[in-house]
Coordinates of C-alpha atoms and ligand atoms in Angstrom, one line a residue:
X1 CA 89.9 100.5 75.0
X2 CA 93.8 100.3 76.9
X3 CA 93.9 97.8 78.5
X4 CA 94.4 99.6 81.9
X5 CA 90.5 100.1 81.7
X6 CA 90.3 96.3 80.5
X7 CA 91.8 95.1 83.1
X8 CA 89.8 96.9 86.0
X9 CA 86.7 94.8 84.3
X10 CA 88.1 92.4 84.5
X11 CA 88.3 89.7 87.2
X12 CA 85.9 88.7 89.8
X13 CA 85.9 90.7 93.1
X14 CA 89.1 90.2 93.5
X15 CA 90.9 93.8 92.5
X16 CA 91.1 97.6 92.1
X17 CA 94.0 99.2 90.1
X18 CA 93.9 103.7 89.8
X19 CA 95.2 105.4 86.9
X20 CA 96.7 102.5 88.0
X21 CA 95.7 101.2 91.5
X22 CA 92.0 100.5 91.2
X23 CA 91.7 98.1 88.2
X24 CA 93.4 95.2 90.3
X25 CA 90.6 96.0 93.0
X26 CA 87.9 94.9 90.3
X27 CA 90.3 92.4 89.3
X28 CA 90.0 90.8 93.3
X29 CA 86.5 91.7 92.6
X30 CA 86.2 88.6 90.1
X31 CA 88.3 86.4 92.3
X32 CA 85.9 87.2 95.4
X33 CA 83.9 84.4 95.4
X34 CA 87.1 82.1 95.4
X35 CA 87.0 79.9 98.4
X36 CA 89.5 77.6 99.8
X37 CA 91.6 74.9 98.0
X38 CA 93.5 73.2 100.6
X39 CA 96.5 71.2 99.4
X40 CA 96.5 69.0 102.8
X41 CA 92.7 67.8 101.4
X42 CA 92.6 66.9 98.1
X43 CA 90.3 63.7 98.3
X44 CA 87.2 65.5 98.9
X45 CA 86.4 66.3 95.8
X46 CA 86.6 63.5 94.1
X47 CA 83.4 62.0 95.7
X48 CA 80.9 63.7 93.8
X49 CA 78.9 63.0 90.5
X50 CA 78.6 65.4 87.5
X51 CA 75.4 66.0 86.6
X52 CA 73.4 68.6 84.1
X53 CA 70.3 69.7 83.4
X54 CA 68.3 71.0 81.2
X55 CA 67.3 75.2 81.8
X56 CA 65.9 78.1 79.7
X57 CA 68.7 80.1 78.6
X58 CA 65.8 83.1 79.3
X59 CA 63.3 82.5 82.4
X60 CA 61.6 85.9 81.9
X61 CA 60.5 86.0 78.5
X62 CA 58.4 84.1 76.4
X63 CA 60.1 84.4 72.8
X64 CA 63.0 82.4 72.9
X65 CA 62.5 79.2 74.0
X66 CA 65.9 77.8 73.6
X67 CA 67.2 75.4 76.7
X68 CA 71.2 75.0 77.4
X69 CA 72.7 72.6 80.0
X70 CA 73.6 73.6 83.0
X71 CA 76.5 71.4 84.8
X72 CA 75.9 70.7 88.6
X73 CA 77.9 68.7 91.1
X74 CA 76.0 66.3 93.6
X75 CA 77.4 64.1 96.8
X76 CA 75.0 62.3 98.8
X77 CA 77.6 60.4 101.1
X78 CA 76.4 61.4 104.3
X79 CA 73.2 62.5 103.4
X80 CA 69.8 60.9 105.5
X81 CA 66.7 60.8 104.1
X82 CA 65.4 60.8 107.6
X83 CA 66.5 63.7 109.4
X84 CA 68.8 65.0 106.5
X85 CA 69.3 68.5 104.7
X86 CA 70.7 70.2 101.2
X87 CA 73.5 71.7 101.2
X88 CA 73.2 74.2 98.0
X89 CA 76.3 76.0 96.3
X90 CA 74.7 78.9 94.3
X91 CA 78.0 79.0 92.0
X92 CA 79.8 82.4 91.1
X93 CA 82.1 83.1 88.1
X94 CA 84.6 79.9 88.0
X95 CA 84.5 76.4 86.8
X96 CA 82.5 74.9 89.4
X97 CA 84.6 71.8 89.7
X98 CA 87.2 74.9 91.0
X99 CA 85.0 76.2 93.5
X100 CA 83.4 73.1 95.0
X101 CA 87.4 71.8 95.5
X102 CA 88.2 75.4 97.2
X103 CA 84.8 74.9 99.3
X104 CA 86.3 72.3 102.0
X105 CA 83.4 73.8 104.7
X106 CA 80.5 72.1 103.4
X107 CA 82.9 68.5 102.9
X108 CA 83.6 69.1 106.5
X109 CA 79.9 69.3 107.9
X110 CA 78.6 67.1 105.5
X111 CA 78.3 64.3 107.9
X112 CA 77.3 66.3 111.4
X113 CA 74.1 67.2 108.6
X114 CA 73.7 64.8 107.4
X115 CA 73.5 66.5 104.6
X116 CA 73.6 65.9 100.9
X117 CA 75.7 68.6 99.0
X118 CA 75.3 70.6 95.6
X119 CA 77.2 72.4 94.0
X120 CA 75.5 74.6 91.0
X121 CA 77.2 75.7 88.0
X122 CA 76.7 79.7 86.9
X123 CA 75.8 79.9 84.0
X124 CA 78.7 81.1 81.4
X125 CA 81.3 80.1 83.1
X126 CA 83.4 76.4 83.1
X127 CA 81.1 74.3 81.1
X128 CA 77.5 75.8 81.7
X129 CA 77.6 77.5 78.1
X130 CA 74.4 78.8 76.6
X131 CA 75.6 78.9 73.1
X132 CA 78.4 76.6 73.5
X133 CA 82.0 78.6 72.4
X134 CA 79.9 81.7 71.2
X135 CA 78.3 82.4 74.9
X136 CA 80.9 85.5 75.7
X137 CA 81.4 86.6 71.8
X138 CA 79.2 89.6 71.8
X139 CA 76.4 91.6 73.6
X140 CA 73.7 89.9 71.9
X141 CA 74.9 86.4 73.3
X142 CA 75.5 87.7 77.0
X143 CA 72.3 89.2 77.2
X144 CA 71.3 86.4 79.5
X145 CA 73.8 86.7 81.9
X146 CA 72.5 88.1 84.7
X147 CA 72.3 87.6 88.4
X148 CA 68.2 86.7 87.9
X149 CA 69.2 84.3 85.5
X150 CA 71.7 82.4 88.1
X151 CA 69.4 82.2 90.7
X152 CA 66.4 80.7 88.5
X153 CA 68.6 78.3 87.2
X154 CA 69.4 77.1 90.8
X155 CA 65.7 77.5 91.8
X156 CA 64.4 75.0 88.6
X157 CA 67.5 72.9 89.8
X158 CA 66.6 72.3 93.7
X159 CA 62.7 72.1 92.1
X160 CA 64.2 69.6 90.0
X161 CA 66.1 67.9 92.6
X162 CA 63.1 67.8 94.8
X163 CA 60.8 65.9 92.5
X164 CA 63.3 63.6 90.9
X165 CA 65.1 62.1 94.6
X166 CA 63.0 60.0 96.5
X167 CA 62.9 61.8 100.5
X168 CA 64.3 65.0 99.2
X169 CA 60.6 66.5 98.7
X170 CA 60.4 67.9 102.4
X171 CA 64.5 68.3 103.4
X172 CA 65.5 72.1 103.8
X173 CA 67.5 73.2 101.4
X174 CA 70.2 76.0 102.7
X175 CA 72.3 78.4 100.1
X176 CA 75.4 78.2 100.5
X177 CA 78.1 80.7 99.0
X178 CA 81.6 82.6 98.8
X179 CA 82.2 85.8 97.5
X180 CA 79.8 86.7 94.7
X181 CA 78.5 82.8 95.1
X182 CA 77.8 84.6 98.5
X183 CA 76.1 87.8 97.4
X184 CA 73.9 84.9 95.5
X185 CA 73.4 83.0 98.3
X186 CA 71.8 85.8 100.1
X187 CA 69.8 87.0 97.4
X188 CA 68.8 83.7 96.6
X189 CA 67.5 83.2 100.3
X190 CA 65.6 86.9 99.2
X191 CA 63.8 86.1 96.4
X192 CA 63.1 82.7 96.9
X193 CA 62.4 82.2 100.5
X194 CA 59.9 79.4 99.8
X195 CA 63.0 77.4 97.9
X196 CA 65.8 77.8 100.8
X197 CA 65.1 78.0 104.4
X198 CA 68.4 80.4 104.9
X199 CA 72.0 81.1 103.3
X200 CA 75.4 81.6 104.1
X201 CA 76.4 84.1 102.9
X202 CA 80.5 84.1 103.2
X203 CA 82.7 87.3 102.3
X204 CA 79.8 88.6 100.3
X205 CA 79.9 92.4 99.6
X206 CA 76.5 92.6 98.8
X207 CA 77.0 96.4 99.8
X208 CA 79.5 96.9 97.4
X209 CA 77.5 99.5 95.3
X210 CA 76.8 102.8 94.3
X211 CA 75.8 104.8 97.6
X212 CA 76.2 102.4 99.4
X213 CA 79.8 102.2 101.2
X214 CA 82.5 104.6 100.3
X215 CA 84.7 103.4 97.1
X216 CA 87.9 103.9 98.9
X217 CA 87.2 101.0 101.4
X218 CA 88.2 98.1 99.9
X219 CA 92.1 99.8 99.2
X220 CA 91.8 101.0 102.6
X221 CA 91.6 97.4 104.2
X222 CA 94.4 96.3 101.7
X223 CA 96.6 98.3 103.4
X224 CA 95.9 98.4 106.8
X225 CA 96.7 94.4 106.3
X226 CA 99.9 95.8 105.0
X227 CA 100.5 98.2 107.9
X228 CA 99.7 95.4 110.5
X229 CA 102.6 94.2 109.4
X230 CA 104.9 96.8 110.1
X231 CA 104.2 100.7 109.2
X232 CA 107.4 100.5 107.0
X233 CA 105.8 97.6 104.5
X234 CA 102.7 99.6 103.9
X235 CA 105.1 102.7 103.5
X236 CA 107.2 101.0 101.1
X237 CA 105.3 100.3 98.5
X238 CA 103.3 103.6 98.8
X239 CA 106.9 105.0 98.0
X240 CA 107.3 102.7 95.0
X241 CA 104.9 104.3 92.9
X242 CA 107.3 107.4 93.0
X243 CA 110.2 105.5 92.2
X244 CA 108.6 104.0 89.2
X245 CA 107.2 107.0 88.1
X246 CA 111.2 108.9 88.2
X247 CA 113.1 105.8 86.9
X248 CA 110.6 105.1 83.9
X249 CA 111.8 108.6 82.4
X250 CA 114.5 107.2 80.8
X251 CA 114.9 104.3 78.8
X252 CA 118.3 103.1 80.8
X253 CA 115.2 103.6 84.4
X254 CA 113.5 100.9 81.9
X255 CA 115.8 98.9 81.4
X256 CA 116.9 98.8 84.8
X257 CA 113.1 98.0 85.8
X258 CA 113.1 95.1 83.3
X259 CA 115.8 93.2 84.8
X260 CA 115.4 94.5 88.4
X261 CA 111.8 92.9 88.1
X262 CA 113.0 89.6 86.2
X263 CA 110.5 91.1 83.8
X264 CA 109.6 88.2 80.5
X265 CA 109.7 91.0 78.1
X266 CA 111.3 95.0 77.9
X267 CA 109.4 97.4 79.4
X268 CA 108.2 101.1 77.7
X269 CA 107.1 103.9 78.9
X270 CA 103.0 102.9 77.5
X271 CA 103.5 99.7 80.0
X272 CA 103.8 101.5 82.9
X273 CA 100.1 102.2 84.0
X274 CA 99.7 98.3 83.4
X275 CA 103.0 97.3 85.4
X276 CA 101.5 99.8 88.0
X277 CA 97.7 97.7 88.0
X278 CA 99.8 94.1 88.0
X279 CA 101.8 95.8 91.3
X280 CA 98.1 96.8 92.7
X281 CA 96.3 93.9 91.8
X282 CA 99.2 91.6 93.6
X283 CA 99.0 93.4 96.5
X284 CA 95.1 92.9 96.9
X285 CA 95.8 89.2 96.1
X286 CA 97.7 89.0 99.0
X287 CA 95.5 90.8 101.2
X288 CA 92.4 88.4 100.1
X289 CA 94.7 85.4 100.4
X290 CA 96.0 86.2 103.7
X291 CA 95.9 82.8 105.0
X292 CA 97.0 81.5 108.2
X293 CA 98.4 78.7 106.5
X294 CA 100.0 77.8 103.0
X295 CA 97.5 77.3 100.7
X296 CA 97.2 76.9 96.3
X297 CA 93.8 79.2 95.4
X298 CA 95.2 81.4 92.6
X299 CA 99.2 80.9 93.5
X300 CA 101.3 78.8 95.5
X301 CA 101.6 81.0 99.5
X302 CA 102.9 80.2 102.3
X303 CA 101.3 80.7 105.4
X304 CA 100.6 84.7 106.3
X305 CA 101.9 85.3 103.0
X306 CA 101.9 89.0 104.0
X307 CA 104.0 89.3 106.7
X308 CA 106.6 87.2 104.4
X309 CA 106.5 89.6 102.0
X310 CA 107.0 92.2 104.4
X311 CA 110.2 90.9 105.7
X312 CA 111.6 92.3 102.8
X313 CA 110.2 95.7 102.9
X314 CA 111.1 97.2 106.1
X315 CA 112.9 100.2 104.9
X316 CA 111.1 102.7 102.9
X317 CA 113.3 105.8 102.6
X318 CA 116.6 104.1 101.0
X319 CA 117.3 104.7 97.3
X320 CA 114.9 104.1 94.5
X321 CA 117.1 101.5 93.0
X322 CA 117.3 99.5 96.3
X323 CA 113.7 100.1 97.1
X324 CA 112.2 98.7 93.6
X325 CA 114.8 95.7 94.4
X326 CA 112.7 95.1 97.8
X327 CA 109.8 95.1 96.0
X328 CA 110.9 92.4 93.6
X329 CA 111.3 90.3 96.7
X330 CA 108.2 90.9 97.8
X331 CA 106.8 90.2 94.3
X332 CA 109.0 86.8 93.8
X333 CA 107.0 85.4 97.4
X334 CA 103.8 85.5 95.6
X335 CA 105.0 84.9 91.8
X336 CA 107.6 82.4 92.5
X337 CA 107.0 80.4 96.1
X338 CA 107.6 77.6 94.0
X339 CA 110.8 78.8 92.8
X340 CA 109.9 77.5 89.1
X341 CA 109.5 81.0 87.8
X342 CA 111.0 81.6 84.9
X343 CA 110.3 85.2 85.0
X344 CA 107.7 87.5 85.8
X345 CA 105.0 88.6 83.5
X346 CA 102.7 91.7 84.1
X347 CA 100.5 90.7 81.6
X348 CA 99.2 87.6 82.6
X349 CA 96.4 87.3 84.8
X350 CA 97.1 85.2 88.0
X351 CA 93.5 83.3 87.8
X352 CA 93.1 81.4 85.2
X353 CA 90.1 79.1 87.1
X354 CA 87.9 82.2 87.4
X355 CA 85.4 83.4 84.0
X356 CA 87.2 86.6 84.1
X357 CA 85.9 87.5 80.4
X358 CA 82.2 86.8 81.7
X359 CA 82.9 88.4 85.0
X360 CA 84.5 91.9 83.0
X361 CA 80.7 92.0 81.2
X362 CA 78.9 91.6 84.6
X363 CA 81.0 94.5 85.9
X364 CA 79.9 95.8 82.9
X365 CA 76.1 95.9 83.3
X366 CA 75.0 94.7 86.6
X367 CA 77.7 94.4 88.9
X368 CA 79.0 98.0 89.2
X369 CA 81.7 98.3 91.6
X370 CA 82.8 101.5 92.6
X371 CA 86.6 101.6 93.6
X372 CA 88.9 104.8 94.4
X373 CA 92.2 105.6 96.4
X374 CA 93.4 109.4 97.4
X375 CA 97.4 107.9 98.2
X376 CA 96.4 109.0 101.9
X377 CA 94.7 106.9 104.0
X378 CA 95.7 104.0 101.2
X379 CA 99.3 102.7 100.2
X380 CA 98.1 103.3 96.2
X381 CA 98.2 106.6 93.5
X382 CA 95.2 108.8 93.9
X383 CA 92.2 107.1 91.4
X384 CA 89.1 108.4 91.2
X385 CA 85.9 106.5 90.5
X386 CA 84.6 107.9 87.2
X387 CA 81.2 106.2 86.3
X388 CA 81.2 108.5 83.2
X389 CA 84.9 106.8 81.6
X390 CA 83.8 103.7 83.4
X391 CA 80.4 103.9 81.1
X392 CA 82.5 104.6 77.7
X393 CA 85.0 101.7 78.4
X394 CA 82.0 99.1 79.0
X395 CA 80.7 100.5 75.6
X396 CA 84.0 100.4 74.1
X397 CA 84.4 97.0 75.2
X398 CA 80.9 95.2 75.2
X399 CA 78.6 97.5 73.6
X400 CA 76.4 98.1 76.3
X401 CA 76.3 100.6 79.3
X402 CA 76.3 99.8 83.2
X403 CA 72.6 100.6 85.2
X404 CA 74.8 101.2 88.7
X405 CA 71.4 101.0 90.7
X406 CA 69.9 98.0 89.4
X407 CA 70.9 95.9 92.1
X408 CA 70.2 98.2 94.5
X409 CA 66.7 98.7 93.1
X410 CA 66.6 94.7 92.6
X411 CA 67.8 93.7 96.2
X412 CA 67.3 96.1 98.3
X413 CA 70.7 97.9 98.8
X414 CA 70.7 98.5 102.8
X415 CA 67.0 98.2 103.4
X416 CA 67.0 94.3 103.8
X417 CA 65.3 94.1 107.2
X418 CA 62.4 92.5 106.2
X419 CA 64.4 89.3 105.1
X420 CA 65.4 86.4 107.4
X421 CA 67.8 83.6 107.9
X422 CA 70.7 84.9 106.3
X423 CA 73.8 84.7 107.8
X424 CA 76.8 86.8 106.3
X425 CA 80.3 86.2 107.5
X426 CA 83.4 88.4 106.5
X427 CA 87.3 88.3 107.5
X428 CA 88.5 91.3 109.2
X429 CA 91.3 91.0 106.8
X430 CA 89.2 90.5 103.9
X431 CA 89.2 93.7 101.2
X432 CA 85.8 93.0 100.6
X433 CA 84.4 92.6 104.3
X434 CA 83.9 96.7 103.4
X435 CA 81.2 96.4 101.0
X436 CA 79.8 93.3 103.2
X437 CA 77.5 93.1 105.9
X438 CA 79.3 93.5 109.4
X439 CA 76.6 94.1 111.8
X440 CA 73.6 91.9 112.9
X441 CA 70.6 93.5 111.1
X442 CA 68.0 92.0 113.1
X443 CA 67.5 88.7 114.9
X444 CA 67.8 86.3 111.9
X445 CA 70.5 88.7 109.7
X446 CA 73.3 88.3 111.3
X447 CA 76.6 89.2 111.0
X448 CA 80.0 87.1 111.7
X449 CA 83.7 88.9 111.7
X450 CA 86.2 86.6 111.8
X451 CA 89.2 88.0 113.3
X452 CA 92.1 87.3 111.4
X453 CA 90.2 86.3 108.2
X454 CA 90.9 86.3 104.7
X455 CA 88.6 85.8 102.2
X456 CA 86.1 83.4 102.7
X457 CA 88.4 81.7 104.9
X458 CA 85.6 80.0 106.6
X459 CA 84.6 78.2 103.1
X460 CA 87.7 76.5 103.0
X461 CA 88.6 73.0 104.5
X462 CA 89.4 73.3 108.5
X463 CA 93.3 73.1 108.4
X464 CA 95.4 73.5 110.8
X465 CA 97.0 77.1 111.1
X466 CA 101.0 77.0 111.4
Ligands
NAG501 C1 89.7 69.2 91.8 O1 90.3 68.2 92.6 C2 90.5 67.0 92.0 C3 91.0 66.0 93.0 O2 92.1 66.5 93.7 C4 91.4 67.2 90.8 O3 91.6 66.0 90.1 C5 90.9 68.3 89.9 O4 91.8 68.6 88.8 C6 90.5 69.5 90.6 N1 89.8 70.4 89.7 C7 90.2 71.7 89.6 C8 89.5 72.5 88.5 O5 91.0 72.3 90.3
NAG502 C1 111.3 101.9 109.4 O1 112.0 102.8 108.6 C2 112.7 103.8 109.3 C3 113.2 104.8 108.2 O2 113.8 104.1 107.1 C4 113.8 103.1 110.1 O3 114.5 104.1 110.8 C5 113.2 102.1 111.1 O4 114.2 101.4 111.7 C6 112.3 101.2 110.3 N1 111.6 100.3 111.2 C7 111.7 99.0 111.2 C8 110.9 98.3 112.3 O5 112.4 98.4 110.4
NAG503 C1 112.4 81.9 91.1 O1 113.0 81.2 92.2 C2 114.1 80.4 91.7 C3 114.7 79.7 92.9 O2 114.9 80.5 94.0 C4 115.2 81.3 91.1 O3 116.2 80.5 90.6 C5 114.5 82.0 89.9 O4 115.4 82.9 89.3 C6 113.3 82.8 90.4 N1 112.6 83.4 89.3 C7 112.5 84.7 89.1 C8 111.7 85.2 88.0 O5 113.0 85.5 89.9
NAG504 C1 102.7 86.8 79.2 O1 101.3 86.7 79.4 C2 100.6 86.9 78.2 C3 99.1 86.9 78.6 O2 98.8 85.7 79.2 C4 101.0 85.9 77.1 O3 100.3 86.2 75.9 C5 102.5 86.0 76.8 O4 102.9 85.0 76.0 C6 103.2 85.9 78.2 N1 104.7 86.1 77.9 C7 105.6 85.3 78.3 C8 107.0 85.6 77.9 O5 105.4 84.2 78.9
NAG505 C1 62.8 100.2 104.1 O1 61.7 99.3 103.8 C2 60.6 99.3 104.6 C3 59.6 98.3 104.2 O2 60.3 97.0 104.2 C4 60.0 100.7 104.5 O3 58.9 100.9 105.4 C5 61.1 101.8 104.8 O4 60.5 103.1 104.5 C6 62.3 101.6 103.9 N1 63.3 102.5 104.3 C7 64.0 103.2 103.4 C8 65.1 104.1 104.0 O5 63.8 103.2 102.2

């Protein structure tokens, strides 16, 4: 399989890419659950104990009775056996240590709940390995990732929990979760209601299916963030594509690209579709990362990173050659805010805390996100979902074939009425907010927008905005 295909497996809900734009969207996809690391806060994080336990690698069969360990993190500062609660991150795909230093939120009510806080492990990712290094190798070893499987493991754990801490018996136990830790979180407060009394469920496109919302929503949102910013930004890198597509004709366009880009290695004509996904999937970066202040979650931003990027691309309709050189600019802000850049490289991922290997074969069976552009009402090339060559590149790739209505069939899809205490919270300027729950369902499903949000921006540690 190219790797164009590859890489629109790849990576948590963070991003689409078309023949070029919508792989970055499944890219964002995998970084989806990513909540806040704040660089103003680092002590937090330190104040918790590592723990592991002891789970089936399969809950639902009989035959295999193997057992792995699953790592969990546990702080019981401010907790009160009298009056106190549990605070329960149901981890998505990233090194948990990662996620719980990204999840501020819960160090900041902590006390106020007196509440004691854990943060689960998922299993395959950071060190929650059921067969050690061989866990993402093939099929056959994967077959027990699943989102069933998570939410078990954290179901034996609070169980666990419950028996083995004197006064936790009777505290409530809320879920607690970002992104596809969010998605969890709600299904988790779904399946077992007698386990947690409610969830947060933060930036959580739970919606995010087939039938459910439209697959050009989530590039649609990426660009109006663009366009807030000035018609011309959103217009200038819709024009880009155009430019790349002319100059990349000849080999001196290449070269030109190579050095106009600062680019690690020469570019050909077969690297295009890829340099065109990398462009995409930055884009959505910055759209999920749209802070109010600088923050460190995959990259180094300054505050609003979006409207500093689109200080340099106010002028759409000048030459190729000058337009591709104001969208290097915008590129350097997210690849180089440090300024210790060397040069760039299109190849290389920009999340290296998140289990994008793991996350690429959950896209692959259960978590089937549809993702298309038309170049119209989004600043991308026209892609267009196609479950068929989606299909052939998760065989190509994994072996096995997506079920796109498993989850659906599993959870509910939009017939979740019957459930209760779930509260789901999106970013108005958060990509996936369009596969998420914006509107109260009923009394107890309830929806918060959070103007001028980014993703799971209410996760992350209370800074203050500049
Ligand atoms: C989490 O934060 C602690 C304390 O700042 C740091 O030592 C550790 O490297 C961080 N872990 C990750 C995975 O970012
Ligand atoms: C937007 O671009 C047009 C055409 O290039 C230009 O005339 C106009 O001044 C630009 N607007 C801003 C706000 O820069
Ligand atoms: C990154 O920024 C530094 C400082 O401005 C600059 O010297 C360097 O060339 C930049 N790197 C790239 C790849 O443009
Ligand atoms: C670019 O990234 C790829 C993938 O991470 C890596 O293999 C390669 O060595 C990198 N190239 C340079 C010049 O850093
Ligand atoms: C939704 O579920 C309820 C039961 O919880 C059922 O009565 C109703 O027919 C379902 N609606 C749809 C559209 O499936």
């Amino acid at each position: 399989m190219g790797r164009p295909a590859l890489w629109l497996l790849l990576q948590f809900l963070l991003i689409p890419g078309a023949a070029a734009g919508i792989r970055p969207a499944l890219r964002a996809l995998g970084n989806l659950h990513l909540s806040s690391s704040s660089t103003s806060r680092p002590a937090v994080a330190n104040n918790y104990l590592v723990r592991y336990i002891q789970q089936k690698v399969d809950h639902f069969g009989f035959h295999n009775a193997k057992t792995f360990k699953q790592r969990y993190l546990i702080a019981d500062k401010h907790w009160r056996k009298d009056g106190g609660s549990i605070l329960f991150y149901t981890g998505n795909e990233g090194d948990i240590t990662w996620i719980c230093n990204n999840t501020g939120f819960m160090w900041d009510v902590a006390e106020e709940m007196k509440a004691m806080l854990v943060f689960a492990e998922h299993r395959y990712y950071g060190e929650s390995l059921p067969f050690g290094e061989d866990s993402l190798k093939d099929s056959k070893h994967l077959n027990y990732l699943t989102s069933e499987q998570a939410l078990a493991d954290y179901a034996m754990l609070i169980r666990h929990l419950k028996r083995t801490i004197p006064g936790a018996k009777n505290q409530p136990v809320i879920a607690i979760g970002g992104s596809y830790g969010g998605m969890l979180a709600a299904w988790f407060r779904m399946k077992y209601p007698h386990i947690v009394v409610g969830a947060l469920a933060s930036s959580a496109p739970i919606w995010h299916f087939k039938d459910l919302v439209p697959c050009g929503e989530f590039m649609k949102i990426v660009t109006r963030d663009f366009t807030k910013n000035g018609p011309n930004c959103s217009q200038s890198i819709h024009m880009s594509w155009g430019a790349i597509n002319r100059l990349s004709k000849t080999s001196s366009g290449l070269q030109w690209l190579t050095k106009a880009f600062h680019l690690c290695s020469p570019l050909t004509s077969e690297d295009i579709p890829y340099l065109k996904d990398w462009l995409s999937e930055t884009w959505v970066n910055l759209a999920m990362m749209d802070y109010p202040y600088a923050s460190d979650f995959l990259q180094p931003l300054p505050a609003w990173p979006i409207k500093v990027v689109c200080q340099y691309l106010k002028h759409p309709h000048v030459s190729d050659s000058l337009l591709l050189q104001n969208i290097f600019q915008a590129l350097n802000v997210y690849y180089n805010y440090s300024g210790q850049a060397k040069c760039l490289n299109f190849s290389q991922a920009a999340t290296s805390n998140l289990g994008t290997l793991g996350w690429s074969y959950q896209v692959c069976t259960e978590m089937v996100m549809p993702f298309c552009t038309n170049g119209i009402e989004d600043m991308f090339e026209p892609y267009l979902w196609n479950l068929k060559k989606f299909s052939d590149d998760c065989y190509s790739q994994w072996g096995v074939r997506p079920r796109p209505s498993w989850i659906t069939t599993m959870y509910g899809g939009k017939n979740i009425s019957s459930h209760t205490n779930i509260v789901f919270s999106n970013g108005d300027l958060d990509p996936w907010s369009g596969g998420g729950v914006t509107k109260d369902i009923t009394d107890t499903l309830v929806a918060i927008t959070i103007p001028q949000g980014a993703h799971h921006l209410d996760l992350r540690a209370v800074e203050i905005a500049h």
